[in-house]
Amino acid sequence: MADELGADALWAAWSARTIAATVAAGPALVASAARLPDPTRIPPREWLYGTRLIRRFVSVLVAPGGAGKSALALAQAVALASGRSFLGERVHHSVPAWVINLEDPLEELERRLAAVLIQHGIPNEAVQDRLFLNSGRQRRLCMARQFGARQFGEGDAGATITHPDKDAVIEQTRQRGIGLIVVDPFVKSHGLDENSNGHMDAAATAWSEIAEATGAAILLVHHVRKGGSADIESARGGKALTDAARSAAILSPMSEADAELLGVAKGERWRHVRLDDAKANMAPRAEGARWFRLETVSLGNASDAYPNGDNVAAIVRWRPRSVWSQMPAAECNRLLDLIDTGPDGPGGALYAPSRRGRSSERWAGQVAMDALGLSEAQAAIVIATWLRQGVLEQVNYRDEAQRKQRLGVRVVDALRPTTTVSFSERNI
């Protein structure tokens, strides 16, 4: 019977027994009357970094392999340790940070750290004794593991969860005054069944208890499933981990469509990643994506054996150029003149407002692409914006050459730009 129990059944049995023991040993349960304090005297939430990292809570950063999640997590730790907001997020309070990387050797971590400091002009003194760096190659970490079963999914219902390193992490965090702990990757910080929601809840709860005991913010770096899309539902293993987090973000590579829209060359697309709020139940979601770029930094450590030395990626904030930044008022008016003239000259057919059906060959956006070198996606933004703001108006007219009614666009001269372009678009 016991061998037939799955991981979730084992967890349920263990959890029920633990709860029963806790209730028996603890004080009697009494309903507590709400204190109803003066709202103005309730302490504000203790955000450390933007609205992503908060004291006494767990946050999760999810990304596919190679997207730069380790680079971003390390840079956020450096930002908090140094007190410098070089990635565009506000550092509310500068605190010592502890990065526990459980995959890479210490020398590689030191290369990445050096690249961050060089790229952002941060002196060593700014993080000296405020940034702590541990490698799993030197000492593994186990926050939770199953004890009393032969292997995952087998054993008896009396199997328990132990927390070998929990007390040590709490002690070191308190001793060093650490305010942020980065665990990269989360999967290597425990020995439980990743596909069991019960086990993932146990592992996440252990980190939450560390956050509560130390007052630190916890950032768990997590992978997506192989072949999964870059969204919170594609996070590896049981969903209990992301459910337990108070803030979750998705880091994903730039798509071909975004590259076209933002004017990024094909050979440079791999350098760009976007960060989206996947779960932010303690702060409003960001209006749009936050973009980063992976820059290549030379460490200047050439040797006779390696004359080129090391070049290491460091992440920086990247702000896409608005399509309007390429279009001063004079260029806008030149484009509007071309659109108003029509494909056959004055008095002939008009350009179409969209690419639907047979109108695609007369689309006004093609004029923007030909005249200003815009991509198709950028041209679509320009035409859509002008139609929405009334600079272009849709009209029905008779095409004498085709002997039928058609839909076209005309320029409203009163709304043409003058010295500055007032068109707005939401950053993507």
Short mmCIF file of C-alpha atoms in Angstrom, two decimals:
data_model
loop_
_atom_site.label_atom_id
_atom_site.label_comp_id
_atom_site.label_asym_id
_atom_site.label_seq_id
_atom_site.Cartn_x
_atom_site.Cartn_y
_atom_site.Cartn_z
CA MET A 1 0.00 0.00 0.00
CA ALA A 2 2.75 2.42 0.96
CA ASP A 3 4.67 1.79 -2.26
CA GLU A 4 1.59 2.81 -4.24
CA LEU A 5 1.47 6.25 -2.70
CA GLY A 6 2.59 9.08 -4.96
CA ALA A 7 4.67 12.07 -3.86
CA ASP A 8 1.60 14.23 -3.26
CA ALA A 9 -0.06 11.50 -1.20
CA LEU A 10 3.08 11.12 0.93
CA TRP A 11 3.19 14.86 1.41
CA ALA A 12 -0.47 15.01 2.39
CA ALA A 13 0.04 12.31 4.97
CA TRP A 14 3.15 14.00 6.38
CA SER A 15 1.46 17.41 6.37
CA ALA A 16 -1.63 16.12 8.20
CA ARG A 17 0.55 14.49 10.84
CA THR A 18 2.68 17.62 11.26
CA ILE A 19 -0.37 19.87 11.59
CA ALA A 20 -1.88 17.53 14.16
CA ALA A 21 1.35 17.52 16.17
CA THR A 22 1.63 21.32 15.99
CA VAL A 23 -1.93 21.83 17.16
CA ALA A 24 -1.44 19.38 20.03
CA ALA A 25 1.79 21.03 21.20
CA GLY A 26 0.79 24.66 20.70
CA PRO A 27 -1.51 27.00 22.60
CA ALA A 28 -5.26 26.76 22.21
CA LEU A 29 -6.65 28.41 19.10
CA VAL A 30 -8.40 31.66 20.00
CA ALA A 31 -9.98 34.12 17.55
CA SER A 32 -8.12 37.43 17.79
CA ALA A 33 -10.12 40.63 17.62
CA ALA A 34 -8.92 42.99 14.87
CA ARG A 35 -6.74 45.73 16.35
CA LEU A 36 -8.07 48.39 13.93
CA PRO A 37 -5.02 50.66 14.15
CA ASP A 38 -4.90 54.19 12.79
CA PRO A 39 -4.08 53.64 9.07
CA THR A 40 -1.60 56.49 9.15
CA ARG A 41 0.39 54.63 11.78
CA ILE A 42 0.60 51.29 9.97
CA PRO A 43 4.21 50.88 8.77
CA PRO A 44 4.52 50.91 4.97
CA ARG A 45 5.62 47.79 3.15
CA GLU A 46 9.38 47.45 3.25
CA TRP A 47 10.27 47.47 -0.43
CA LEU A 48 13.99 47.23 -1.08
CA TYR A 49 14.17 47.27 -4.87
CA GLY A 50 11.41 48.79 -6.99
CA THR A 51 8.29 46.74 -6.40
CA ARG A 52 10.11 43.46 -6.99
CA LEU A 53 12.03 42.72 -3.80
CA ILE A 54 10.45 43.23 -0.40
CA ARG A 55 11.63 42.37 3.10
CA ARG A 56 10.19 39.21 4.69
CA PHE A 57 8.80 37.87 1.40
CA VAL A 58 9.84 35.55 -1.42
CA SER A 59 10.04 36.73 -5.05
CA VAL A 60 10.60 34.53 -8.10
CA LEU A 61 12.42 35.29 -11.36
CA VAL A 62 11.50 32.80 -14.11
CA ALA A 63 13.30 32.54 -17.44
CA PRO A 64 14.41 30.06 -20.08
CA GLY A 65 18.06 29.06 -20.25
CA GLY A 66 20.40 31.66 -21.72
CA ALA A 67 18.02 34.58 -21.22
CA GLY A 68 20.31 36.33 -18.72
CA LYS A 69 18.46 35.60 -15.47
CA SER A 70 21.69 35.00 -13.53
CA ALA A 71 23.14 38.24 -14.91
CA LEU A 72 20.02 40.16 -13.88
CA ALA A 73 19.84 38.63 -10.40
CA LEU A 74 23.52 39.38 -9.76
CA ALA A 75 23.11 42.96 -10.99
CA GLN A 76 20.12 43.47 -8.68
CA ALA A 77 22.21 42.21 -5.75
CA VAL A 78 25.00 44.63 -6.69
CA ALA A 79 22.48 47.47 -6.94
CA LEU A 80 21.22 46.83 -3.40
CA ALA A 81 24.69 46.31 -1.94
CA SER A 82 26.07 49.48 -3.56
CA GLY A 83 22.92 51.58 -3.25
CA ARG A 84 23.08 52.49 -6.95
CA SER A 85 20.02 52.33 -9.21
CA PHE A 86 21.86 51.55 -12.44
CA LEU A 87 19.14 49.29 -13.87
CA GLY A 88 16.34 51.82 -13.62
CA GLU A 89 14.63 50.35 -10.55
CA ARG A 90 14.62 52.44 -7.40
CA VAL A 91 16.82 51.23 -4.56
CA HIS A 92 14.66 52.12 -1.57
CA HIS A 93 17.20 50.87 0.98
CA SER A 94 20.76 49.76 0.39
CA VAL A 95 21.40 46.44 2.17
CA PRO A 96 24.09 43.76 2.13
CA ALA A 97 23.26 41.04 -0.40
CA TRP A 98 24.14 37.35 -0.55
CA VAL A 99 24.21 35.55 -3.91
CA ILE A 100 24.16 31.76 -3.60
CA ASN A 101 24.84 30.38 -7.07
CA LEU A 102 24.49 26.61 -7.00
CA GLU A 103 25.63 25.87 -10.57
CA ASP A 104 28.82 27.72 -11.45
CA PRO A 105 32.36 27.76 -10.01
CA LEU A 106 33.40 30.71 -7.87
CA GLU A 107 35.90 32.03 -10.45
CA GLU A 108 33.14 32.29 -13.05
CA LEU A 109 30.93 34.16 -10.57
CA GLU A 110 33.81 36.54 -9.87
CA ARG A 111 34.20 37.18 -13.61
CA ARG A 112 30.53 38.10 -13.86
CA LEU A 113 30.75 40.35 -10.82
CA ALA A 114 33.83 42.10 -12.24
CA ALA A 115 31.96 42.69 -15.52
CA VAL A 116 29.02 44.30 -13.67
CA LEU A 117 31.33 46.61 -11.71
CA ILE A 118 33.30 47.61 -14.82
CA GLN A 119 30.24 48.16 -17.00
CA HIS A 120 28.49 50.37 -14.47
CA GLY A 121 31.55 52.16 -13.08
CA ILE A 122 31.13 50.85 -9.54
CA PRO A 123 34.30 50.79 -7.43
CA ASN A 124 35.09 47.68 -5.40
CA GLU A 125 34.77 49.74 -2.23
CA ALA A 126 31.04 50.23 -2.89
CA VAL A 127 30.35 46.52 -2.36
CA GLN A 128 33.27 45.55 -0.13
CA ASP A 129 31.94 43.52 2.83
CA ARG A 130 28.39 44.18 1.58
CA LEU A 131 28.21 41.57 -1.16
CA PHE A 132 28.60 37.88 -0.39
CA LEU A 133 29.15 35.24 -3.06
CA ASN A 134 28.87 31.47 -2.61
CA SER A 135 29.28 28.73 -5.19
CA GLY A 136 27.54 25.37 -5.05
CA ARG A 137 30.70 23.83 -6.49
CA GLN A 138 32.42 24.50 -3.16
CA ARG A 139 29.54 23.75 -0.82
CA ARG A 140 26.09 22.53 -1.82
CA LEU A 141 22.95 23.89 -0.17
CA CYS A 142 19.92 21.85 0.87
CA MET A 143 16.99 23.77 2.23
CA ALA A 144 14.55 20.84 2.24
CA ARG A 145 14.69 17.12 1.58
CA GLN A 146 12.57 14.05 2.16
CA PHE A 147 13.71 11.70 4.90
CA GLY A 148 12.48 8.18 5.51
CA ALA A 149 11.61 7.16 1.92
CA ARG A 150 13.72 5.11 -0.47
CA GLN A 151 13.19 7.58 -3.31
CA PHE A 152 10.69 10.15 -4.49
CA GLY A 153 7.23 8.66 -4.71
CA GLU A 154 8.11 5.57 -2.69
CA GLY A 155 8.32 4.70 0.96
CA ASP A 156 5.85 4.89 3.80
CA ALA A 157 3.43 7.58 4.79
CA GLY A 158 5.66 8.45 7.74
CA ALA A 159 8.27 10.11 5.50
CA THR A 160 9.19 13.58 6.77
CA ILE A 161 10.70 16.76 5.34
CA THR A 162 13.92 17.98 6.93
CA HIS A 163 15.67 21.33 6.50
CA PRO A 164 19.43 20.68 6.79
CA ASP A 165 20.71 24.19 6.04
CA LYS A 166 17.83 26.35 7.20
CA ASP A 167 19.29 27.29 10.58
CA ALA A 168 22.72 27.97 9.07
CA VAL A 169 21.28 30.35 6.46
CA ILE A 170 19.33 32.20 9.16
CA GLU A 171 22.42 32.48 11.34
CA GLN A 172 24.67 33.79 8.54
CA THR A 173 22.00 36.23 7.34
CA ARG A 174 21.56 37.70 10.81
CA GLN A 175 25.29 37.76 11.54
CA ARG A 176 26.13 39.64 8.32
CA GLY A 177 23.07 41.91 8.38
CA ILE A 178 22.05 40.60 4.94
CA GLY A 179 18.90 42.11 3.44
CA LEU A 180 18.72 40.14 0.18
CA ILE A 181 19.37 36.46 -0.53
CA VAL A 182 19.54 35.34 -4.18
CA VAL A 183 19.20 31.59 -4.76
CA ASP A 184 20.26 30.61 -8.28
CA PRO A 185 18.76 28.26 -9.33
CA PHE A 186 16.02 27.32 -6.90
CA VAL A 187 15.89 23.70 -8.11
CA LYS A 188 19.37 23.02 -6.70
CA SER A 189 18.49 24.36 -3.25
CA HIS A 190 16.38 21.35 -2.26
CA GLY A 191 16.16 17.59 -2.66
CA LEU A 192 12.42 17.26 -3.12
CA ASP A 193 10.23 16.16 -6.01
CA GLU A 194 9.99 19.17 -8.32
CA ASN A 195 6.70 17.95 -9.80
CA SER A 196 4.96 17.61 -6.45
CA ASN A 197 2.99 20.68 -5.44
CA GLY A 198 3.22 19.57 -1.82
CA HIS A 199 6.99 19.32 -1.98
CA MET A 200 7.35 22.65 -3.77
CA ASP A 201 5.16 24.25 -1.13
CA ALA A 202 7.43 22.80 1.55
CA ALA A 203 10.57 24.17 -0.15
CA ALA A 204 9.00 27.60 -0.73
CA THR A 205 7.72 27.68 2.84
CA ALA A 206 11.25 27.05 4.14
CA TRP A 207 12.51 30.13 2.28
CA SER A 208 9.49 32.14 3.46
CA GLU A 209 10.32 31.21 7.04
CA ILE A 210 13.90 32.36 6.51
CA ALA A 211 12.56 35.66 5.16
CA GLU A 212 10.34 36.07 8.21
CA ALA A 213 13.07 35.09 10.69
CA THR A 214 15.71 37.41 9.20
CA GLY A 215 13.70 40.26 7.67
CA ALA A 216 15.49 39.65 4.37
CA ALA A 217 14.04 39.61 0.87
CA ILE A 218 14.45 36.29 -0.95
CA LEU A 219 14.85 36.03 -4.74
CA LEU A 220 14.50 32.52 -6.17
CA VAL A 221 15.78 32.15 -9.74
CA HIS A 222 13.82 29.48 -11.58
CA HIS A 223 13.75 27.83 -15.02
CA VAL A 224 10.89 27.24 -17.43
CA ARG A 225 10.14 23.76 -18.67
CA LYS A 226 11.96 22.60 -21.78
CA GLY A 227 9.99 23.75 -24.78
CA GLY A 228 7.78 25.92 -22.57
CA SER A 229 6.85 29.48 -23.45
CA ALA A 230 8.16 32.34 -21.37
CA ASP A 231 5.23 32.76 -19.00
CA ILE A 232 4.53 31.94 -15.38
CA GLU A 233 2.53 28.83 -16.30
CA SER A 234 5.66 27.37 -17.93
CA ALA A 235 7.74 27.49 -14.76
CA ARG A 236 9.29 24.10 -14.06
CA GLY A 237 7.69 21.75 -11.58
CA GLY A 238 4.73 22.22 -9.27
CA LYS A 239 2.83 25.47 -9.42
CA ALA A 240 2.96 25.82 -5.63
CA LEU A 241 6.30 27.67 -5.89
CA THR A 242 5.02 30.57 -7.96
CA ASP A 243 1.75 30.57 -6.02
CA ALA A 244 3.72 31.07 -2.79
CA ALA A 245 5.69 34.05 -4.15
CA ARG A 246 4.49 37.58 -3.53
CA SER A 247 6.12 38.85 -6.70
CA ALA A 248 7.07 36.98 -9.86
CA ALA A 249 8.73 38.23 -13.02
CA ILE A 250 9.34 36.65 -16.40
CA LEU A 251 12.58 37.33 -18.29
CA SER A 252 12.39 36.37 -21.95
CA PRO A 253 14.49 36.84 -25.09
CA MET A 254 13.42 39.46 -27.62
CA SER A 255 11.09 37.98 -30.21
CA GLU A 256 11.45 38.51 -33.95
CA ALA A 257 8.28 40.61 -33.92
CA ASP A 258 9.58 42.87 -31.14
CA ALA A 259 12.93 43.21 -32.91
CA GLU A 260 11.19 44.40 -36.06
CA LEU A 261 8.98 46.78 -34.12
CA LEU A 262 11.88 48.28 -32.19
CA GLY A 263 14.33 48.41 -35.08
CA VAL A 264 16.83 45.91 -33.66
CA ALA A 265 19.09 44.20 -36.21
CA LYS A 266 18.76 40.44 -36.54
CA GLY A 267 22.32 39.84 -35.37
CA GLU A 268 21.75 41.93 -32.23
CA ARG A 269 18.43 40.45 -31.14
CA TRP A 270 20.05 37.85 -28.86
CA ARG A 271 21.44 40.63 -26.66
CA HIS A 272 18.00 41.98 -25.73
CA VAL A 273 15.64 40.60 -23.08
CA ARG A 274 12.38 41.85 -21.67
CA LEU A 275 11.16 41.70 -18.08
CA ASP A 276 7.43 41.43 -17.45
CA ASP A 277 5.48 41.29 -14.22
CA ALA A 278 3.96 37.84 -14.08
CA LYS A 279 2.50 38.26 -10.64
CA ALA A 280 2.50 41.43 -8.59
CA ASN A 281 -0.17 41.09 -5.95
CA MET A 282 1.39 43.71 -3.70
CA ALA A 283 1.91 46.47 -6.29
CA PRO A 284 0.31 47.55 -9.58
CA ARG A 285 1.62 45.84 -12.71
CA ALA A 286 4.03 47.83 -14.82
CA GLU A 287 2.43 49.57 -17.81
CA GLY A 288 4.78 47.87 -20.25
CA ALA A 289 7.81 45.68 -20.50
CA ARG A 290 11.17 46.68 -19.07
CA TRP A 291 14.01 46.01 -21.52
CA PHE A 292 17.63 45.06 -20.88
CA ARG A 293 20.65 44.48 -23.06
CA LEU A 294 23.57 42.11 -22.48
CA GLU A 295 26.78 44.04 -23.12
CA THR A 296 30.12 42.36 -23.64
CA VAL A 297 32.74 43.53 -21.13
CA SER A 298 36.48 42.90 -21.44
CA LEU A 299 38.08 42.08 -18.10
CA GLY A 300 41.55 43.09 -19.32
CA ASN A 301 43.04 39.84 -18.04
CA ALA A 302 45.00 38.78 -21.12
CA SER A 303 47.87 36.35 -20.63
CA ASP A 304 50.45 34.66 -22.83
CA ALA A 305 48.28 31.56 -23.04
CA TYR A 306 45.06 33.56 -23.58
CA PRO A 307 46.04 36.81 -25.35
CA ASN A 308 42.42 37.95 -25.72
CA GLY A 309 41.55 37.50 -22.06
CA ASP A 310 37.92 37.12 -20.94
CA ASN A 311 34.86 38.86 -22.35
CA VAL A 312 31.88 38.55 -20.03
CA ALA A 313 28.25 39.63 -20.35
CA ALA A 314 26.90 42.35 -18.07
CA ILE A 315 23.29 43.46 -18.13
CA VAL A 316 22.27 47.10 -18.65
CA ARG A 317 18.97 48.95 -18.91
CA TRP A 318 17.92 49.42 -22.53
CA ARG A 319 15.33 51.94 -23.68
CA PRO A 320 13.90 51.29 -27.14
CA ARG A 321 13.94 54.24 -29.50
CA SER A 322 10.43 55.45 -30.17
CA VAL A 323 9.51 55.43 -33.84
CA TRP A 324 8.70 59.13 -33.40
CA SER A 325 12.31 59.88 -32.43
CA GLN A 326 13.16 59.09 -36.06
CA MET A 327 10.50 61.47 -37.36
CA PRO A 328 10.99 65.20 -36.72
CA ALA A 329 8.16 67.48 -37.78
CA ALA A 330 9.65 68.09 -41.23
CA GLU A 331 9.82 64.35 -41.96
CA CYS A 332 6.29 63.84 -40.68
CA ASN A 333 4.98 66.52 -43.02
CA ARG A 334 6.95 65.13 -45.97
CA LEU A 335 5.35 61.75 -45.33
CA LEU A 336 1.90 63.31 -44.95
CA ASP A 337 2.39 65.12 -48.29
CA LEU A 338 3.18 61.82 -50.00
CA ILE A 339 0.15 60.14 -48.43
CA ASP A 340 -2.14 63.03 -49.39
CA THR A 341 -0.93 62.94 -52.99
CA GLY A 342 -2.10 59.36 -53.38
CA PRO A 343 -0.59 56.52 -55.41
CA ASP A 344 -1.71 58.00 -58.76
CA GLY A 345 -1.11 61.69 -58.08
CA PRO A 346 -3.57 64.47 -57.15
CA GLY A 347 -7.19 63.74 -58.00
CA GLY A 348 -6.60 60.00 -58.32
CA ALA A 349 -6.96 57.06 -55.93
CA LEU A 350 -6.24 57.43 -52.22
CA TYR A 351 -4.02 55.35 -50.01
CA ALA A 352 -5.82 52.77 -47.88
CA PRO A 353 -5.90 52.92 -44.05
CA SER A 354 -5.17 49.21 -43.62
CA ARG A 355 -3.58 46.18 -45.24
CA ARG A 356 -6.78 44.15 -45.42
CA GLY A 357 -7.59 42.29 -48.62
CA ARG A 358 -6.79 44.03 -51.90
CA SER A 359 -6.09 47.27 -50.03
CA SER A 360 -2.67 45.97 -49.01
CA GLU A 361 -1.02 47.25 -52.18
CA ARG A 362 -2.39 50.75 -51.50
CA TRP A 363 -1.65 50.77 -47.75
CA ALA A 364 -0.46 54.15 -46.46
CA GLY A 365 2.06 52.44 -44.23
CA GLN A 366 4.00 51.27 -47.28
CA VAL A 367 4.67 54.92 -48.05
CA ALA A 368 6.23 55.31 -44.59
CA MET A 369 8.36 52.23 -45.15
CA ASP A 370 9.61 53.45 -48.54
CA ALA A 371 10.11 57.10 -47.61
CA LEU A 372 11.55 56.79 -44.10
CA GLY A 373 12.92 53.24 -43.98
CA LEU A 374 10.56 52.17 -41.21
CA SER A 375 9.80 48.51 -40.59
CA GLU A 376 6.31 47.26 -41.32
CA ALA A 377 5.50 47.15 -37.60
CA GLN A 378 6.75 50.72 -37.08
CA ALA A 379 4.80 51.96 -40.08
CA ALA A 380 1.66 50.35 -38.64
CA ILE A 381 2.15 52.32 -35.41
CA VAL A 382 2.50 55.60 -37.31
CA ILE A 383 -0.64 55.13 -39.42
CA ALA A 384 -2.70 53.82 -36.49
CA THR A 385 -1.64 56.74 -34.30
CA TRP A 386 -2.46 59.34 -36.96
CA LEU A 387 -5.86 57.76 -37.57
CA ARG A 388 -6.59 57.69 -33.83
CA GLN A 389 -5.55 61.31 -33.33
CA GLY A 390 -7.32 62.61 -36.44
CA VAL A 391 -4.27 63.62 -38.46
CA LEU A 392 -5.52 61.15 -41.05
CA GLU A 393 -9.23 60.69 -41.63
CA GLN A 394 -10.91 57.81 -43.39
CA VAL A 395 -13.17 58.79 -46.29
CA ASN A 396 -15.27 56.92 -48.81
CA TYR A 397 -14.57 58.01 -52.40
CA ARG A 398 -15.24 56.79 -55.91
CA ASP A 399 -12.24 55.35 -57.68
CA GLU A 400 -12.92 56.36 -61.29
CA ALA A 401 -10.29 54.01 -62.68
CA GLN A 402 -11.87 51.04 -60.89
CA ARG A 403 -15.42 52.43 -61.18
CA LYS A 404 -16.27 51.59 -57.59
CA GLN A 405 -16.44 52.99 -54.08
CA ARG A 406 -13.32 52.64 -51.95
CA LEU A 407 -12.08 53.55 -48.49
CA GLY A 408 -9.07 55.87 -48.35
CA VAL A 409 -7.32 58.39 -46.13
CA ARG A 410 -6.90 62.14 -46.39
CA VAL A 411 -4.69 64.45 -44.35
CA VAL A 412 -6.34 66.91 -41.96
CA ASP A 413 -4.05 69.90 -42.47
CA ALA A 414 -5.16 71.64 -39.27
CA LEU A 415 -3.68 68.79 -37.22
CA ARG A 416 -0.32 68.55 -38.97
CA PRO A 417 2.74 68.79 -36.68
CA THR A 418 4.52 72.16 -36.55
CA THR A 419 7.85 72.53 -34.77
CA THR A 420 7.57 69.50 -32.54
CA VAL A 421 5.90 66.13 -32.81
CA SER A 422 3.21 65.69 -30.18
CA PHE A 423 2.25 62.13 -31.10
CA SER A 424 2.53 59.67 -28.26
CA GLU A 425 2.85 55.96 -28.10
CA ARG A 426 3.14 53.65 -25.15
CA ASN A 427 6.58 52.11 -24.77
CA ILE A 428 6.62 48.48 -25.75
#
